[in-house]
Short mmCIF file of C-alpha atoms in Angstrom, two decimals:
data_model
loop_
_atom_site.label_atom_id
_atom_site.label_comp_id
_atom_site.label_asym_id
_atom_site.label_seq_id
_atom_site.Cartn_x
_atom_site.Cartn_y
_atom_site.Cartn_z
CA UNK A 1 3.81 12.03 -13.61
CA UNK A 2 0.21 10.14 -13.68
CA UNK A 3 0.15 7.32 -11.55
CA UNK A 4 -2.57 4.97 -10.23
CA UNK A 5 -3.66 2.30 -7.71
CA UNK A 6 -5.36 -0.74 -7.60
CA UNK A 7 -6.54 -3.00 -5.07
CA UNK A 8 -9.04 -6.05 -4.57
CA UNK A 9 -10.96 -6.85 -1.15
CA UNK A 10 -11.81 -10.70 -1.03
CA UNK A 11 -14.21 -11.50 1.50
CA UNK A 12 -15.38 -15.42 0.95
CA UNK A 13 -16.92 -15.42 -2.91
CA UNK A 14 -17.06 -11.48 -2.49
CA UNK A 15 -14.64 -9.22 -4.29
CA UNK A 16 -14.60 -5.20 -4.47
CA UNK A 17 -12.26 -3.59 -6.72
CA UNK A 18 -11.00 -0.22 -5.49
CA UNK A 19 -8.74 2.19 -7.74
CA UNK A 20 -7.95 5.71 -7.81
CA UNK A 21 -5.33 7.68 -9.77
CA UNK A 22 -3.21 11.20 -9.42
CA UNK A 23 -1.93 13.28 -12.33
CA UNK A 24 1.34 14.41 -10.49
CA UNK A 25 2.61 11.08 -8.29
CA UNK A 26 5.31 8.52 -7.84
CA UNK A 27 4.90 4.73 -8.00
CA UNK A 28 5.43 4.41 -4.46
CA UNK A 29 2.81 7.19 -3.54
CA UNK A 30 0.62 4.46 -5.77
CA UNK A 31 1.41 1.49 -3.64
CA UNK A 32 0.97 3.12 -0.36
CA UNK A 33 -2.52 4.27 -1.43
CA UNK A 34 -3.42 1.21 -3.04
CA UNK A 35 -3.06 -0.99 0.98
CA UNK A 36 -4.31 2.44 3.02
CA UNK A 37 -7.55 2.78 1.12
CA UNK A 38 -8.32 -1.29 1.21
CA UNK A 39 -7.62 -1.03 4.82
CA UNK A 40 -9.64 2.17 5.27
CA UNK A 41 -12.41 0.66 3.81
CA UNK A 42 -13.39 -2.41 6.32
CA UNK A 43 -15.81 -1.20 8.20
CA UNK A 44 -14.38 -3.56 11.48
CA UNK A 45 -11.17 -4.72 12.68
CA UNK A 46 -10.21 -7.98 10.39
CA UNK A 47 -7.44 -10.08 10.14
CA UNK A 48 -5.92 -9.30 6.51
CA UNK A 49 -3.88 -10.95 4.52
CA UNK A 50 -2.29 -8.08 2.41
CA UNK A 51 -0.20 -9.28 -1.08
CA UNK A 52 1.68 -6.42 -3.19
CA UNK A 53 4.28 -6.40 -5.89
CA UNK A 54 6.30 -3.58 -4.06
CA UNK A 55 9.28 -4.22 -1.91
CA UNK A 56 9.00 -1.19 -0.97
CA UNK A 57 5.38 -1.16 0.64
CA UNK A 58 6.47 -5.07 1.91
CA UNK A 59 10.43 -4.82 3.48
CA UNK A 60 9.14 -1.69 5.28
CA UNK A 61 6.61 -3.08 7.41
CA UNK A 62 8.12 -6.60 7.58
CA UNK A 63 11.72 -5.28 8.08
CA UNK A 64 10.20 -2.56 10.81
CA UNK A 65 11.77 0.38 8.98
CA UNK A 66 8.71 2.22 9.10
CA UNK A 67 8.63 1.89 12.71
CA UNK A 68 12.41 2.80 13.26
CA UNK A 69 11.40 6.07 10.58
CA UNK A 70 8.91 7.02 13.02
CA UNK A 71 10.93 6.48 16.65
CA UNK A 72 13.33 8.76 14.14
CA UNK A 73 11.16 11.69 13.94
CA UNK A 74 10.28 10.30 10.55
CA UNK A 75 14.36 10.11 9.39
CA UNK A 76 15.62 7.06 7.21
CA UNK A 77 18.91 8.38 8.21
CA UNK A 78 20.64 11.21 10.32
CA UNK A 79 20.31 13.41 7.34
CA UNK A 80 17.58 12.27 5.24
CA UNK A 81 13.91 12.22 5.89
CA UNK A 82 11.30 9.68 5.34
CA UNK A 83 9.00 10.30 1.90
CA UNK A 84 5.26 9.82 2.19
CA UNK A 85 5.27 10.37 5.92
CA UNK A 86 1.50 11.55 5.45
CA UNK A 87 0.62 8.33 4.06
CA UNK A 88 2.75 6.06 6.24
CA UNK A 89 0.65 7.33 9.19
CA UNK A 90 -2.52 7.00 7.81
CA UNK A 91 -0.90 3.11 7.19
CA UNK A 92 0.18 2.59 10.80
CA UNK A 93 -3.28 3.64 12.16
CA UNK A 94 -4.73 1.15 10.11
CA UNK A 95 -2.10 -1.51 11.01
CA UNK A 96 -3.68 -0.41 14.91
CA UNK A 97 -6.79 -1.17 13.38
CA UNK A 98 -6.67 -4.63 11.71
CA UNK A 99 -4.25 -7.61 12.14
CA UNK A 100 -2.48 -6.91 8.59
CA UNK A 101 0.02 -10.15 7.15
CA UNK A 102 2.16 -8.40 4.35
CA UNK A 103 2.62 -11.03 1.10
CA UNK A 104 5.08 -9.99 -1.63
CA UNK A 105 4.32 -11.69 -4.56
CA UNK A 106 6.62 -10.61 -8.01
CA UNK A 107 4.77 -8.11 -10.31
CA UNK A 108 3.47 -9.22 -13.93
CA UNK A 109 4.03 -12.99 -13.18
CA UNK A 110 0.71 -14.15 -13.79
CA UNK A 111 -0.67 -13.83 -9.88
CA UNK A 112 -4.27 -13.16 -10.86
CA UNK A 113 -5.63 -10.22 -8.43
CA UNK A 114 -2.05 -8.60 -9.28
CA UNK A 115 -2.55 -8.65 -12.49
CA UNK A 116 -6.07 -7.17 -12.33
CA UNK A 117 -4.44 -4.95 -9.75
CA UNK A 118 -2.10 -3.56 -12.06
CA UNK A 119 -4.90 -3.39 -14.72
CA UNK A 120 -7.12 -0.97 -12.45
CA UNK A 121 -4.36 0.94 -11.47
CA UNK A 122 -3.23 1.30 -15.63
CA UNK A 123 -6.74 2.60 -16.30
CA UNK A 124 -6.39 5.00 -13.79
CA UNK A 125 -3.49 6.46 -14.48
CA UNK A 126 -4.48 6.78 -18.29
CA UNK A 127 -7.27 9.39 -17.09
CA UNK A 128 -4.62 11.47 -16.14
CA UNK A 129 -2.68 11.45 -19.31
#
């Protein structure tokens, strides 16, 4: 269904919010967009500090599974493929790019850019509903 993304670039005092939405995604879809486009968006290498609510987006980078998907041919397992494989790319170019730390931080507990994360990306998605 409708789904959108949010994300915040702090730079010093500076802050751009970035947000986007689909009318046909998945939350994960969401997530992945949400740290590619922020990425996509410096104009020079930087050293990032990256915080999300999703695991997902988080364990697969920090636990390497992305990288084992892609030595894989882009399998999470002998007989099932990798989803998002489009945008995973597009994430490990940037990841080339920029020296990217990923934070988890838990979703709707009062973290302040995650909550106006999650506010941006609600918006977003509402246009499509």
């Amino acid at each position: 269904g409708p789904g959108g993304w949010g994300a915040i670039i702090v730079y010093g005092d500076a802050e751009l919010e970035l947000s986007d939405g689909e009318s046909n995604t998945t939350n994960n879809r969401m997530e992945l967009l949400g740290a590619i486009c922020a990425l996509e968006r410096l104009k020079y290498p930087c050293k990032v500090v990256l915080t999300s609510d999703s695991k997902y987006l988080c364990d697969s980078v920090n636990l390497r599974w992305v990288y084992r998907w892609q030595q894989n041919g882009w399998m999470r397992t002998k007989k099932e493929p990798a989803a998002n494989v489009e945008l995973w790319q597009r994430l490990l170019a940037q990841l080339e790019r920029h020296s990217v730390t990923f934070v988890w931080v838990k979703g709707h507990n009062g973290h302040p850019y995650n909550e106006r994360c999650d506010k941006l990306a609600t918006t977003q998605a509402d246009k499509y509903r």
